[in-house]
CSV table of C-alpha atoms in Angstrom, one decimal:
chain,number,residue,atom,x,y,z
C,149,ALA,CA,-1.6,-11.7,50.9
C,150,ALA,CA,-0.9,-10.0,47.6
C,151,ILE,CA,0.0,-6.7,49.3
C,152,ASP,CA,2.4,-8.5,51.7
C,153,GLU,CA,4.0,-10.3,48.8
C,154,ILE,CA,4.4,-7.4,46.4
C,155,LYS,CA,4.8,-4.6,49.0
C,156,PRO,CA,3.6,-1.8,46.8
C,157,ARG,CA,4.3,1.8,47.8
C,158,HIS,CA,0.8,2.9,47.0
C,159,PHE,CA,-2.6,1.0,46.9
C,160,VAL,CA,-5.8,2.0,45.2
C,161,ALA,CA,-9.1,0.2,45.2
C,162,GLU,CA,-12.6,0.9,43.8
C,163,ASN,CA,-15.9,-0.6,44.9
C,164,VAL,CA,-19.7,0.2,45.1
C,165,THR,CA,-20.9,2.6,47.6
C,166,GLY,CA,-23.0,-0.1,49.3
C,167,LEU,CA,-19.7,-1.1,51.0
C,168,THR,CA,-20.0,2.0,53.2
C,169,HIS,CA,-23.5,1.4,54.4
C,170,HIS,CA,-24.7,-0.6,57.4
C,171,ARG,CA,-27.3,-3.3,56.9
C,172,GLY,CA,-30.9,-2.6,57.9
C,173,GLU,CA,-30.6,-4.9,60.9
C,174,CYS,CA,-27.9,-2.6,62.3
C,175,ALA,CA,-30.4,0.0,63.5
C,176,ARG,CA,-30.1,-1.1,67.1
C,177,GLY,CA,-26.4,-1.8,66.9
C,178,CYS,CA,-24.0,-3.1,64.2
C,179,ILE,CA,-24.4,-6.8,63.7
C,180,GLY,CA,-20.7,-7.2,62.9
C,181,ALA,CA,-18.2,-7.6,60.1
C,182,HIS,CA,-19.5,-11.1,59.3
C,183,ALA,CA,-22.8,-9.7,58.0
C,184,CYS,CA,-22.6,-5.9,57.8
C,185,PRO,CA,-20.9,-4.3,54.7
C,186,ARG,CA,-19.8,-1.2,56.6
C,187,ALA,CA,-18.4,-3.2,59.5
C,188,TYR,CA,-16.5,-5.4,57.1
C,189,PHE,CA,-15.2,-2.3,55.3
C,190,ASP,CA,-14.0,-0.7,58.5
C,191,VAL,CA,-12.6,-3.8,60.3
C,192,GLU,CA,-11.4,-6.1,57.5
C,193,ILE,CA,-10.3,-3.6,54.8
C,194,ILE,CA,-9.4,-0.2,56.3
C,195,GLU,CA,-7.8,-1.6,59.5
C,196,ALA,CA,-5.8,-4.2,57.4
C,197,LEU,CA,-4.5,-1.3,55.2
C,198,ARG,CA,-3.7,0.8,58.2
C,199,ALA,CA,-1.5,-2.0,59.5
C,200,ARG,CA,0.6,-1.8,56.3
C,201,PHE,CA,0.5,1.9,55.2
C,202,ALA,CA,1.2,5.2,56.9
C,203,VAL,CA,-1.9,6.9,55.5
C,204,VAL,CA,-5.2,5.3,54.5
C,205,GLU,CA,-8.2,7.4,53.2
C,206,TRP,CA,-11.4,6.8,51.3
C,207,ARG,CA,-13.9,9.0,49.4
C,208,ILE,CA,-16.9,8.6,47.3
C,209,LEU,CA,-16.2,10.1,43.8
C,210,ASN,CA,-18.7,10.6,41.0
C,211,ALA,CA,-17.3,9.9,37.5
C,212,ALA,CA,-19.4,12.6,36.0
C,213,ASP,CA,-17.3,15.2,37.9
C,214,PHE,CA,-14.2,14.0,35.9
C,215,GLY,CA,-15.7,14.3,32.4
C,216,VAL,CA,-17.4,10.9,32.2
C,217,PRO,CA,-21.0,11.1,30.7
C,218,GLN,CA,-22.4,9.0,33.5
C,219,HIS,CA,-23.3,9.5,37.2
C,220,ARG,CA,-21.2,6.7,38.6
C,221,ARG,CA,-20.5,7.1,42.3
C,222,ARG,CA,-18.0,4.7,43.7
C,223,VAL,CA,-15.9,4.4,46.9
C,224,ILE,CA,-12.2,4.9,46.2
C,225,VAL,CA,-9.7,3.7,48.8
C,226,GLN,CA,-6.1,5.0,48.8
C,227,ALA,CA,-3.2,3.9,51.0
C,228,GLY,CA,0.5,5.0,50.9
C,229,GLU,CA,3.0,7.3,52.4
C,230,VAL,CA,1.1,10.3,51.1
C,231,VAL,CA,-2.5,10.4,49.7
C,232,ARG,CA,-3.7,13.0,47.3
C,233,TRP,CA,-7.1,13.4,45.8
C,234,PRO,CA,-8.0,14.8,42.4
C,235,GLU,CA,-10.1,17.9,42.1
C,236,PRO,CA,-13.2,17.7,39.9
C,237,THR,CA,-13.0,19.1,36.4
C,238,HIS,CA,-16.7,19.1,35.6
C,239,ALA,CA,-19.9,20.0,37.5
C,240,ALA,CA,-23.6,20.6,37.1
C,241,PRO,CA,-24.1,23.4,34.5
C,242,GLY,CA,-25.1,26.0,37.1
C,243,THR,CA,-22.2,25.2,39.4
C,244,ALA,CA,-19.7,25.0,36.5
C,245,ALA,CA,-20.7,28.5,35.4
C,246,GLN,CA,-19.9,29.9,38.9
C,247,GLY,CA,-16.5,28.2,39.2
C,248,ASP,CA,-15.1,26.6,42.3
C,249,LEU,CA,-13.9,28.1,45.6
C,250,PHE,CA,-10.4,28.7,44.0
C,251,GLY,CA,-11.8,30.6,41.0
C,252,ARG,CA,-11.2,27.7,38.6
C,253,THR,CA,-13.7,27.4,35.7
C,254,LEU,CA,-15.2,23.9,35.6
C,255,ALA,CA,-16.7,22.3,32.5
C,256,PRO,CA,-20.3,21.3,32.5
C,257,TRP,CA,-21.1,17.6,32.9
C,258,VAL,CA,-20.9,15.7,29.6
C,259,THR,CA,-24.4,14.6,28.6
C,260,VAL,CA,-25.8,11.4,27.1
C,261,ARG,CA,-26.8,13.3,24.0
C,262,SER,CA,-23.3,14.6,23.5
C,263,ALA,CA,-21.5,11.3,24.2
C,264,LEU,CA,-23.8,9.2,21.9
C,265,GLY,CA,-24.0,11.9,19.1
C,266,LEU,CA,-27.8,11.8,19.3
C,267,GLY,CA,-28.1,15.2,17.5
C,268,ASP,CA,-27.5,13.5,14.1
C,269,ASP,CA,-29.5,10.3,15.1
C,270,ARG,CA,-26.6,8.0,14.5
C,271,VAL,CA,-26.3,4.5,15.8
C,272,ILE,CA,-23.0,3.7,17.3
C,273,GLY,CA,-22.3,0.0,16.7
C,274,GLY,CA,-25.3,-2.2,16.6
C,275,GLY,CA,-26.2,-5.9,16.3
C,276,ALA,CA,-28.3,-7.6,13.7
C,277,ASN,CA,-31.9,-8.5,14.3
C,278,PRO,CA,-33.1,-12.1,14.3
C,279,SER,CA,-33.9,-13.0,10.7
C,280,ALA,CA,-37.6,-12.6,9.8
C,281,ALA,CA,-39.4,-14.7,7.2
C,282,GLY,CA,-38.7,-13.2,3.8
C,283,GLN,CA,-36.7,-10.3,5.4
C,284,PRO,CA,-33.5,-11.7,6.8
C,285,LYS,CA,-31.7,-9.1,8.9
C,286,ALA,CA,-34.1,-6.4,7.8
C,287,ARG,CA,-32.6,-3.9,10.2
C,288,THR,CA,-29.1,-3.1,11.4
C,289,TYR,CA,-30.0,-2.9,15.1
C,290,ARG,CA,-32.6,-4.3,17.4
C,291,ASP,CA,-35.7,-2.2,17.7
C,292,ILE,CA,-36.6,-1.1,21.2
C,293,THR,CA,-39.9,-3.0,21.0
C,294,GLU,CA,-38.4,-6.3,20.1
C,295,GLU,CA,-36.6,-7.3,23.3
C,296,PRO,CA,-35.4,-5.8,26.6
C,297,CYS,CA,-31.8,-4.8,26.8
C,298,THR,CA,-29.9,-7.1,29.2
C,299,SER,CA,-26.8,-4.9,29.6
C,300,ILE,CA,-28.0,-2.3,32.1
C,301,ALA,CA,-30.7,-2.4,34.9
C,302,ALA,CA,-34.3,-1.6,34.3
C,303,SER,CA,-35.8,-1.8,37.8
C,304,GLN,CA,-37.5,1.0,39.7
C,305,ILE,CA,-36.7,3.8,37.3
C,306,GLY,CA,-40.1,5.5,37.0
C,307,ASN,CA,-40.9,7.7,34.0
C,308,ALA,CA,-37.9,8.5,31.9
C,309,MET,CA,-38.4,11.5,29.6
C,310,PRO,CA,-36.2,12.8,26.8
C,311,TRP,CA,-34.6,15.4,29.2
C,312,ILE,CA,-32.6,12.5,30.7
C,313,LEU,CA,-30.5,12.6,27.5
C,314,ASP,CA,-29.3,16.1,28.4
C,315,ARG,CA,-27.5,15.1,31.6
C,316,PRO,CA,-25.0,12.3,32.4
C,317,ALA,CA,-26.4,8.8,32.2
C,318,PRO,CA,-27.4,6.8,35.3
C,319,ALA,CA,-24.9,4.1,36.2
C,320,VAL,CA,-24.0,1.5,33.6
C,321,CYS,CA,-24.4,-2.0,35.0
C,322,ALA,CA,-23.0,-5.4,34.2
C,323,MET,CA,-25.6,-7.8,35.4
C,324,PRO,CA,-28.2,-9.3,33.0
C,325,GLY,CA,-31.5,-7.5,33.7
C,326,GLY,CA,-29.7,-5.1,36.0
C,327,LYS,CA,-29.9,-7.2,39.2
C,328,GLY,CA,-28.2,-5.5,42.0
C,329,CYS,CA,-27.7,-2.2,40.1
C,330,GLY,CA,-29.8,0.0,42.4
C,331,GLN,CA,-32.6,2.4,41.6
C,332,TRP,CA,-30.9,4.6,39.0
C,333,SER,CA,-29.4,2.7,36.1
C,334,ALA,CA,-29.0,3.6,32.5
C,335,ASN,CA,-31.0,0.9,30.6
C,336,GLN,CA,-34.7,1.6,31.1
C,337,ALA,CA,-34.2,5.4,31.6
C,338,ILE,CA,-32.3,5.9,28.4
C,339,ARG,CA,-34.4,3.4,26.4
C,340,GLU,CA,-37.6,5.2,27.3
C,341,ALA,CA,-36.0,8.5,26.6
C,342,LEU,CA,-34.7,7.4,23.2
C,343,GLU,CA,-38.1,5.9,22.3
C,344,ALA,CA,-39.9,9.1,23.3
C,345,SER,CA,-37.6,11.4,21.4
C,346,SER,CA,-36.6,9.4,18.3
C,347,GLY,CA,-38.1,6.0,18.3
C,348,ARG,CA,-34.7,4.4,18.8
C,349,ARG,CA,-33.8,1.2,20.5
C,350,ARG,CA,-31.6,-0.5,23.1
C,351,LEU,CA,-28.0,0.6,23.7
C,352,THR,CA,-25.3,-1.1,21.8
C,353,VAL,CA,-22.0,-2.4,23.3
C,354,GLU,CA,-20.2,0.5,21.8
C,355,GLU,CA,-22.7,3.0,23.2
C,356,CYS,CA,-22.4,1.5,26.7
C,357,ALA,CA,-18.6,1.9,26.3
C,358,ARG,CA,-19.0,5.5,25.4
C,359,LEU,CA,-21.1,6.2,28.5
C,360,GLN,CA,-18.1,4.7,30.5
C,361,GLY,CA,-15.8,7.0,28.7
C,362,PHE,CA,-13.9,4.4,26.6
C,363,PRO,CA,-12.7,5.6,23.2
C,364,GLY,CA,-14.3,4.2,20.1
C,365,GLY,CA,-13.1,0.8,19.0
C,366,TYR,CA,-11.7,-0.2,22.3
C,367,PRO,CA,-10.9,-3.9,22.1
C,368,PHE,CA,-13.1,-5.6,24.7
C,369,ALA,CA,-12.4,-9.3,24.7
C,370,GLY,CA,-14.8,-12.1,23.8
C,371,SER,CA,-17.2,-12.6,20.9
C,372,ASN,CA,-20.3,-12.7,23.0
C,373,ARG,CA,-22.1,-9.3,23.4
C,374,GLN,CA,-23.2,-10.1,26.9
C,375,THR,CA,-19.5,-10.8,27.9
C,376,LYS,CA,-18.6,-7.3,26.6
C,377,TYR,CA,-21.5,-5.7,28.3
C,378,THR,CA,-20.3,-7.3,31.6
C,379,GLN,CA,-16.8,-6.1,31.1
C,380,ILE,CA,-18.0,-2.5,30.4
C,381,GLY,CA,-20.4,-2.5,33.4
C,382,ASN,CA,-17.7,-3.7,35.7
C,383,ALA,CA,-15.0,-1.3,34.5
C,384,VAL,CA,-13.6,1.8,36.2
C,385,PRO,CA,-14.1,4.8,33.8
C,386,PRO,CA,-10.7,5.6,32.3
C,387,ALA,CA,-11.0,9.4,33.0
C,388,LEU,CA,-11.7,8.7,36.7
C,389,ALA,CA,-8.8,6.2,36.9
C,390,GLN,CA,-6.5,8.7,35.2
C,391,ALA,CA,-7.4,11.5,37.5
C,392,ILE,CA,-6.6,9.4,40.6
C,393,THR,CA,-3.4,7.9,39.3
C,394,LYS,CA,-2.0,11.3,38.1
C,395,GLU,CA,-2.2,12.4,41.8
C,396,ILE,CA,-0.2,9.3,42.8
C,397,SER,CA,2.5,10.1,40.4
C,398,CYS,CA,2.9,13.7,41.6
């Protein structure tokens, strides 16, 4: 309805990659758009766009390939008279050293350690601890042993070692406790790595924003930390959005 009212020349949408998968019950034949994400994607979304635009395409892009310190794979849909896709600017260190098929030099993926400045053991942002008897607000950030972080998922991670700090983060999530965030998400992996390497603690709002590629001091709305965690986890990384929209404006 919004597209029919506004009549844009170009349309871009972002969503989780689960939208491109069939449900388990589809093994013997798709159960239909009413219950299968991929059928809904094909029938209700893509076909509706094809009825309104000359060209409709979709791809799964990884934010890490565009300079974001996070492996965030999302399905991007574009529709318009002409559709162009951005070329990656970053890659795994080994691939980056070799360059791409056109001889361009790619930068290596941005790591958690680099994005969060872990080399100098800084804390970016931080919230006060609950007051302790005789020691009100004894620390400037919550210790990792005091409570679980609710900003990013902690399920099915396995053993996270400090080496995870030397690669892009897993996906930053928005749901408390990480529900629905899949197997790889940043909270437990980075928490355990931080604990093993430096005894540090949960990620702050500002650090989660850094892993999404937001500049320091970005004005997220709301006074509640969980509200800000949710905004960050639901956001499209600015570098990925910029790479796509630059192609639209060409």
